[in-house]
Short mmCIF file of C-alpha atoms in Angstrom, two decimals:
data_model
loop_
_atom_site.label_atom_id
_atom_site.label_comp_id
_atom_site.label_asym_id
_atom_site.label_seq_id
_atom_site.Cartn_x
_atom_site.Cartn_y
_atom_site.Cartn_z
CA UNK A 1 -22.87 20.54 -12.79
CA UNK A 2 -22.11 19.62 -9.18
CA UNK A 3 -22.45 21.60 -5.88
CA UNK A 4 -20.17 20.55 -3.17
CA UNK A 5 -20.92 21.10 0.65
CA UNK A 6 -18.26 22.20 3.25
CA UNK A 7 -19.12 21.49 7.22
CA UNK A 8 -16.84 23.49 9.16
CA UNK A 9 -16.37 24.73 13.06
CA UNK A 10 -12.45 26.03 13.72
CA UNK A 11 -10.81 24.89 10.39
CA UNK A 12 -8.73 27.40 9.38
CA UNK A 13 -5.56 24.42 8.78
CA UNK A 14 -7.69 22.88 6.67
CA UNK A 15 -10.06 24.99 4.87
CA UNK A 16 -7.94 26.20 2.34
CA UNK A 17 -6.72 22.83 1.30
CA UNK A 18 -10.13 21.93 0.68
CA UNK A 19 -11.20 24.80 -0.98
CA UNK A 20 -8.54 24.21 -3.28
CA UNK A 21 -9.41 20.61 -4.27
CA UNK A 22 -12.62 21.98 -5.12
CA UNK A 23 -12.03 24.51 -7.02
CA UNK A 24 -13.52 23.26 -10.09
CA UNK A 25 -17.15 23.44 -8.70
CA UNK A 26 -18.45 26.55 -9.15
CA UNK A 27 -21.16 26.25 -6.83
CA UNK A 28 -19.23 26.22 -3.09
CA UNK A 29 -21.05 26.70 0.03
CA UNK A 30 -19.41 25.98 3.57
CA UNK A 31 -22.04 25.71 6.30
CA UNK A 32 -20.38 27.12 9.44
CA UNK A 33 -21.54 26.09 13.20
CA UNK A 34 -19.72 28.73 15.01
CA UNK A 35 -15.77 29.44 14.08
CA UNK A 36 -13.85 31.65 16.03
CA UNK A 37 -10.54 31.30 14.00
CA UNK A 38 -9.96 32.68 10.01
CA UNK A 39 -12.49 29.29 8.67
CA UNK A 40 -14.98 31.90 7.87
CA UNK A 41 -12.83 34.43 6.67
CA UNK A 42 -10.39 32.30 4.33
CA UNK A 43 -13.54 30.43 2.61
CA UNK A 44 -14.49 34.03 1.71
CA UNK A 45 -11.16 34.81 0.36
CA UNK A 46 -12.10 31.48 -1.83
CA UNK A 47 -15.22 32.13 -3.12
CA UNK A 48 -17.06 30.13 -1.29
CA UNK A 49 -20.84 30.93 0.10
CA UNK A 50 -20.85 30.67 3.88
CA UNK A 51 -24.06 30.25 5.73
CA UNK A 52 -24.41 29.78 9.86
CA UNK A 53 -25.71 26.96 11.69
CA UNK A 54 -25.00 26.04 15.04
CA UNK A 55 -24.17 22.01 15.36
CA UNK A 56 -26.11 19.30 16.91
CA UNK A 57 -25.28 16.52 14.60
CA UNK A 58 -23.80 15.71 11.29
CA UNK A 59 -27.09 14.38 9.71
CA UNK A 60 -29.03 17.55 10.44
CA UNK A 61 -26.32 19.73 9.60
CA UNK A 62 -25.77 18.16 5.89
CA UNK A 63 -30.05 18.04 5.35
CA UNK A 64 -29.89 21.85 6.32
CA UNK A 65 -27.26 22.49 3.44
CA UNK A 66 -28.98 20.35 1.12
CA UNK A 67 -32.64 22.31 1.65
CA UNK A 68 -31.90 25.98 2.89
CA UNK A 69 -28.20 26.10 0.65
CA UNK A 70 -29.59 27.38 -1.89
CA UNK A 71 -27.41 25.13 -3.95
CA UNK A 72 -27.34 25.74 -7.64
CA UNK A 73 -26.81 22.14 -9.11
CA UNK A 74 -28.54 18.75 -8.74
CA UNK A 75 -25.60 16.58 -7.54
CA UNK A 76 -24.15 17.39 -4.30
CA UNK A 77 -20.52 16.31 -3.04
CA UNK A 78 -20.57 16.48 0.88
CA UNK A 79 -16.96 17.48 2.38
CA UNK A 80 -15.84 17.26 5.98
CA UNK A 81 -12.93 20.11 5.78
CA UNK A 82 -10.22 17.93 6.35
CA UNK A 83 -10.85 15.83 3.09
CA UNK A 84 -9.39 16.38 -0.68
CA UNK A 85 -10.56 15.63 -3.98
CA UNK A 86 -8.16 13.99 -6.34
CA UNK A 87 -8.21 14.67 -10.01
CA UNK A 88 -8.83 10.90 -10.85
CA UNK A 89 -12.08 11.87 -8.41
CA UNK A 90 -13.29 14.85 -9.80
CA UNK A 91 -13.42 13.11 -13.43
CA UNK A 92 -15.92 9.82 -11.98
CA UNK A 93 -17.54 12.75 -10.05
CA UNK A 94 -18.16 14.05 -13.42
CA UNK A 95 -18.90 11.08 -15.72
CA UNK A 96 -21.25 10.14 -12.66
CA UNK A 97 -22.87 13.34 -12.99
CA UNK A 98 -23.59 13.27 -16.35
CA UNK A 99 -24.01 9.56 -16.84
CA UNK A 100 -24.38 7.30 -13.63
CA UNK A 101 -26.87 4.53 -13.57
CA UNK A 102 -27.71 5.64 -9.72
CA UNK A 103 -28.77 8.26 -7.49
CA UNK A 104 -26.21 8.90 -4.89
CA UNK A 105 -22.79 6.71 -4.16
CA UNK A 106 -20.20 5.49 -1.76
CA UNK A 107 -17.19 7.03 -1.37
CA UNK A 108 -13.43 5.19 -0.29
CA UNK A 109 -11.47 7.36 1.72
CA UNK A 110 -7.58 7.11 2.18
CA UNK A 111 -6.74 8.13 5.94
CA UNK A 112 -3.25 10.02 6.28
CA UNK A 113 -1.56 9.47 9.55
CA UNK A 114 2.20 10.47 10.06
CA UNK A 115 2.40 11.26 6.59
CA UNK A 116 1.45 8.45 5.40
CA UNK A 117 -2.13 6.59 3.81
CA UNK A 118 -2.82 3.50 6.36
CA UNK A 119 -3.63 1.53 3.29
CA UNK A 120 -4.74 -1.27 6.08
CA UNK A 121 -4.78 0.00 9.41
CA UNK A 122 -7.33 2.67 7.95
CA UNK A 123 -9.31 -0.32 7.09
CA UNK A 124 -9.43 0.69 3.18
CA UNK A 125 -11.58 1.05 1.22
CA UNK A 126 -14.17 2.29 4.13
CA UNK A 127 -17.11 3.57 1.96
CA UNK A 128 -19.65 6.56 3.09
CA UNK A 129 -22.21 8.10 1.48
CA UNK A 130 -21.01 11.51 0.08
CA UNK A 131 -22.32 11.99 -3.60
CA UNK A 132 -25.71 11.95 -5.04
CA UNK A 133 -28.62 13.90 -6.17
CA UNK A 134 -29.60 16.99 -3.67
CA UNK A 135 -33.67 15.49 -3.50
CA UNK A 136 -32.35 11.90 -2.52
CA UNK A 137 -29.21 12.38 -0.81
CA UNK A 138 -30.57 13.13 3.39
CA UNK A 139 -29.13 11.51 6.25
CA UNK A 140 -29.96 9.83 9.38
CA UNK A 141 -28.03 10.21 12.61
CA UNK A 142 -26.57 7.05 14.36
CA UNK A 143 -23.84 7.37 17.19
CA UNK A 144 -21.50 10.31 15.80
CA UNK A 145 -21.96 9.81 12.14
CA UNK A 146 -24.60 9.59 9.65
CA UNK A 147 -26.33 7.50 7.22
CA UNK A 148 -27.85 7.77 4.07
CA UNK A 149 -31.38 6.82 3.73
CA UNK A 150 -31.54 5.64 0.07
CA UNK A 151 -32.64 1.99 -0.57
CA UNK A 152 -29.33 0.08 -1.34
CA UNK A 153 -30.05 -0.13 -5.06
CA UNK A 154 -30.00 3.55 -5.91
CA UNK A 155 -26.45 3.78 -4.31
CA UNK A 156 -23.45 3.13 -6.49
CA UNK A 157 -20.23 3.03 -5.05
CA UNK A 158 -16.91 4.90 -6.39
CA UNK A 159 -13.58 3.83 -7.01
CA UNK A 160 -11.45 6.83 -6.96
CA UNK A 161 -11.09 7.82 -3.04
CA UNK A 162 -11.02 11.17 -1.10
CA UNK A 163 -8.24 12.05 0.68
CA UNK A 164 -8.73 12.28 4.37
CA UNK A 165 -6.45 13.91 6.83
CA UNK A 166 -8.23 13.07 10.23
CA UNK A 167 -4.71 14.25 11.88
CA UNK A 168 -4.40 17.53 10.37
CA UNK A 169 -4.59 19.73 13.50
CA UNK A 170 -2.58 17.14 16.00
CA UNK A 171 -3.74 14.18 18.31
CA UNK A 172 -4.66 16.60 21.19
CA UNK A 173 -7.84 17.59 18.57
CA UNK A 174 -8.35 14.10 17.73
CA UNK A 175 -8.68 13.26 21.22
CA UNK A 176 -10.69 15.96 21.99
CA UNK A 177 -13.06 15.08 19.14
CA UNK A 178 -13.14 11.65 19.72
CA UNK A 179 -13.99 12.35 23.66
CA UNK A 180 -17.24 13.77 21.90
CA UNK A 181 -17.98 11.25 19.77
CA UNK A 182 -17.78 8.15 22.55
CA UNK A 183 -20.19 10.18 24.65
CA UNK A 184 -22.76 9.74 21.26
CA UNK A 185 -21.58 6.13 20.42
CA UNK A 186 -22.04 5.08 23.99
CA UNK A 187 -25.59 6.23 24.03
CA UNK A 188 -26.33 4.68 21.11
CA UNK A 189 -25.08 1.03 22.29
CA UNK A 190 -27.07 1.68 25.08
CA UNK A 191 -29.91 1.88 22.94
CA UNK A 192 -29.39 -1.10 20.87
CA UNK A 193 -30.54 -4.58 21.30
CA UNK A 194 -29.71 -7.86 20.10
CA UNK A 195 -33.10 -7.89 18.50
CA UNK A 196 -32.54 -5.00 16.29
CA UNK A 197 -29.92 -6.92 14.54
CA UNK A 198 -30.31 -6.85 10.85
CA UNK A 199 -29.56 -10.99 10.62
CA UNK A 200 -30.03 -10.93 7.04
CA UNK A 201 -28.21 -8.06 6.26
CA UNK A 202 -24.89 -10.59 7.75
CA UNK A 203 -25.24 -12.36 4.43
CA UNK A 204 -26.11 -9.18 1.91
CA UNK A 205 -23.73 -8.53 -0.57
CA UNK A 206 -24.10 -5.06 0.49
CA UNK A 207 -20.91 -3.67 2.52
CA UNK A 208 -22.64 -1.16 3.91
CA UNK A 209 -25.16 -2.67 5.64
CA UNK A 210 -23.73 -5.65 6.50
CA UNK A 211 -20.99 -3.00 8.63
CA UNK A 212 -24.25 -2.13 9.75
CA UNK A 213 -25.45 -4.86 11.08
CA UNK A 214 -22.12 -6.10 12.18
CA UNK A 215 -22.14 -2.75 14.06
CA UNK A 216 -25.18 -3.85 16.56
CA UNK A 217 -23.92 -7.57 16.93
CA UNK A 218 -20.81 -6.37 17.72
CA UNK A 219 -21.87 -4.55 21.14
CA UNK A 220 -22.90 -8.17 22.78
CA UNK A 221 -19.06 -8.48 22.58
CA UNK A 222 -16.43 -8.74 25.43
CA UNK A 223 -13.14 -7.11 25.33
CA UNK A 224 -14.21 -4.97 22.54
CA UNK A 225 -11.18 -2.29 23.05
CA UNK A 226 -8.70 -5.71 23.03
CA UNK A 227 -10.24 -6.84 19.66
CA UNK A 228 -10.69 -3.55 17.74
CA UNK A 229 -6.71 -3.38 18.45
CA UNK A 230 -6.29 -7.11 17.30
CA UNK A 231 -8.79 -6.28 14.21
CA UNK A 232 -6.69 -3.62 12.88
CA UNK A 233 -3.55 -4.30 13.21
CA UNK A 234 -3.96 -8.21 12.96
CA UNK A 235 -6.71 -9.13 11.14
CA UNK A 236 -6.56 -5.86 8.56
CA UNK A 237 -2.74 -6.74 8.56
CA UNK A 238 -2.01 -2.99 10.40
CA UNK A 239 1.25 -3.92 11.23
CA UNK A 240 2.15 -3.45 7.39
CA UNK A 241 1.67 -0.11 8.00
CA UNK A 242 4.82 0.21 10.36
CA UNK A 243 4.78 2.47 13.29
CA UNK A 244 1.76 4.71 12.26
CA UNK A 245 -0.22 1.43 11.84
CA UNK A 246 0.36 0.79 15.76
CA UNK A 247 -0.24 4.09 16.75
CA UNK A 248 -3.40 4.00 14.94
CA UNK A 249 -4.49 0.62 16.15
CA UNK A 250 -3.95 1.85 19.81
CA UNK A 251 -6.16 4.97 19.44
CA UNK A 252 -8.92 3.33 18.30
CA UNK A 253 -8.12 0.63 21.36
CA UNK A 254 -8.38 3.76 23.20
CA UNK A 255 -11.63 5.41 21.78
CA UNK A 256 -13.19 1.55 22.53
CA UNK A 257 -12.74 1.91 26.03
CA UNK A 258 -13.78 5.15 26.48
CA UNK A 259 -17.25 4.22 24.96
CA UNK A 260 -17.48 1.20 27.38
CA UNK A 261 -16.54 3.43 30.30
CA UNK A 262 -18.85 5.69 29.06
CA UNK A 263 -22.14 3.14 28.93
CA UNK A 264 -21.21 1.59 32.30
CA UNK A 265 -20.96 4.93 34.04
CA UNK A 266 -24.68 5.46 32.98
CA UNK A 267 -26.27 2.05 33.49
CA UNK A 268 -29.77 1.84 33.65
CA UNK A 269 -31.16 0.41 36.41
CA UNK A 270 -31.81 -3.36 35.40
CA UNK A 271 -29.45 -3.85 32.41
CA UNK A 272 -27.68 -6.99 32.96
CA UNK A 273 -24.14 -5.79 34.40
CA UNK A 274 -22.30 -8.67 32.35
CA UNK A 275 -23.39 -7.51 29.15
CA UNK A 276 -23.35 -3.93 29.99
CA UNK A 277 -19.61 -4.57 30.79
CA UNK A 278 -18.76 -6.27 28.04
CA UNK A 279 -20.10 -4.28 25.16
CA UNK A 280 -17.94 -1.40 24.26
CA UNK A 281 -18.41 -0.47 20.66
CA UNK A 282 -18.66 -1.57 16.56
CA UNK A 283 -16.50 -2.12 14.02
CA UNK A 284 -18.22 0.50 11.96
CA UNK A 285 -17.66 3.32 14.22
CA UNK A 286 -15.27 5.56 11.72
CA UNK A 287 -13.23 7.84 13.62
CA UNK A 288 -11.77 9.06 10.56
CA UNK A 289 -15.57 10.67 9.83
CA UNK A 290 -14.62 14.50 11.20
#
């Protein structure tokens, strides 16, 4: 009834988790970009399918699995290793499946930090695109993550989340990662405008894309690594969340900055220096994505 998709590159703490959580589909495929530790070997020992592809972005990787996976069911659940299924998720996976009104939905994730779910730092519930039919559900790239392309009234939205443990293998990784993903995010804001701001999208009743549009407002900002700490752990009430909620708060702070040092260091010649300086990032970039 459902097929679920697996990216993967070095997960070999994770993989097994996931596998696990998933072992009610019988249609697994994990679409490798290159592992050098057991990922490969240990999805094998699962059952899984593994195919090869080597990465350049999320979007294309996902479209790849969705048109040469050879995936045996309609609906498609898209995994990031480091992300469980609950059984209160597989069941509206399934009643979806055999009954939803739409043709892909949202998915809430709960971020575990320290052993714990951030229920505010990790700005629940943050909603992505993960579940829908395999001939609607294909994805656009935008800084590190992706988008889905449906209208917004063919996308439902979930309540039961997925489990995501963005800190599985350490803070060194998550820093390394997120060293990536700044270099992506900061080309993007360089790309962005004040007139491709979505101003209507500010009032939608859509979540998604008003994130979206508060995404490109948000890099006209100043002090954007100063707020994004204030936002989470002031404004989402982070501080609730005790010391992990601080910690938190202060990586993202950190990630912030590294995408404004990232856009200034490659200034075009003729951006305005003031705005250039002052616009570091969004409040819809989602490091807890890979």
């Amino acid at each position: 009834m459902i097929s679920v998709l697996v990216l993967t590159l070095n997960e070999e703490v994770n993989i097994s988790d996931c596998l696990d959580s998933v072992a009610w589909a019988d249609d697994v495929l994990v679409l490798d970009s290159g592992s050098e530790d057991r990922t490969v070997e240990i999805a094998r020992s699962k059952g899984a399918r593994v195919l090869h592809r080597d990465f350049d972005d999320f979007a294309s990787q996902r479209n790849y699995g969705l048109e040469e996976g050879g995936l045996r069911h309609d609906w498609v659940l898209h995994l990031d290793a480091d992300e469980r299924v609950t059984p209160a998720l597989r069941k509206a996976l399934r009643d979806k499946a055999e009954r939803g009104a739409h043709r892909a939905y949202r998915v809430p994730s709960k971020l575990i930090f320290q052993g714990r779910w951030l229920k505010h730092a990790g700005m629940y519930p943050t909603y992505q695109v993960r579940f829908g039919r395999r001939e609607a559900l294909t994805f656009t790239q935008v800084g590190h993550g992706q988008r889905g392309a449906l209208p917004a009234d063919q996308v439902g939205t979930l309540d039961e989340p997925l489990l995501h443990y963005a800190f599985s293998k350490g803070i060194a990784d998550w820093v390394r990662r997120h060293n990536r993903y700044s270099s992506d995010e900061a080309e993007h804001a360089r790309e962005t405008q004040l007139g491709d701001v979505d101003w209507s999208a500010l009032m939608t009743r859509d979540a998604q894309a008003r994130r979206r549009a508060l995404k490109d407002l948000s890099y006209a900002l100043p002090f954007r690594p100063l707020l994004r700490f204030l936002y989470v752990y002031v404004g989402r009430l982070g501080l609730l969340d005790g010391r992990p909620g601080f910690d938190y708060a202060v990586l993202l702070a950190f990630y912030e900055y590294l995408i404004g040092l990232k856009r200034r260091e490659h200034m075009r010649p003729g951006d305005e220096p003031n705005v250039e300086a002052s616009a570091n990032a969004s409040l819809e970039t989602d490091p807890q994505e890979a």
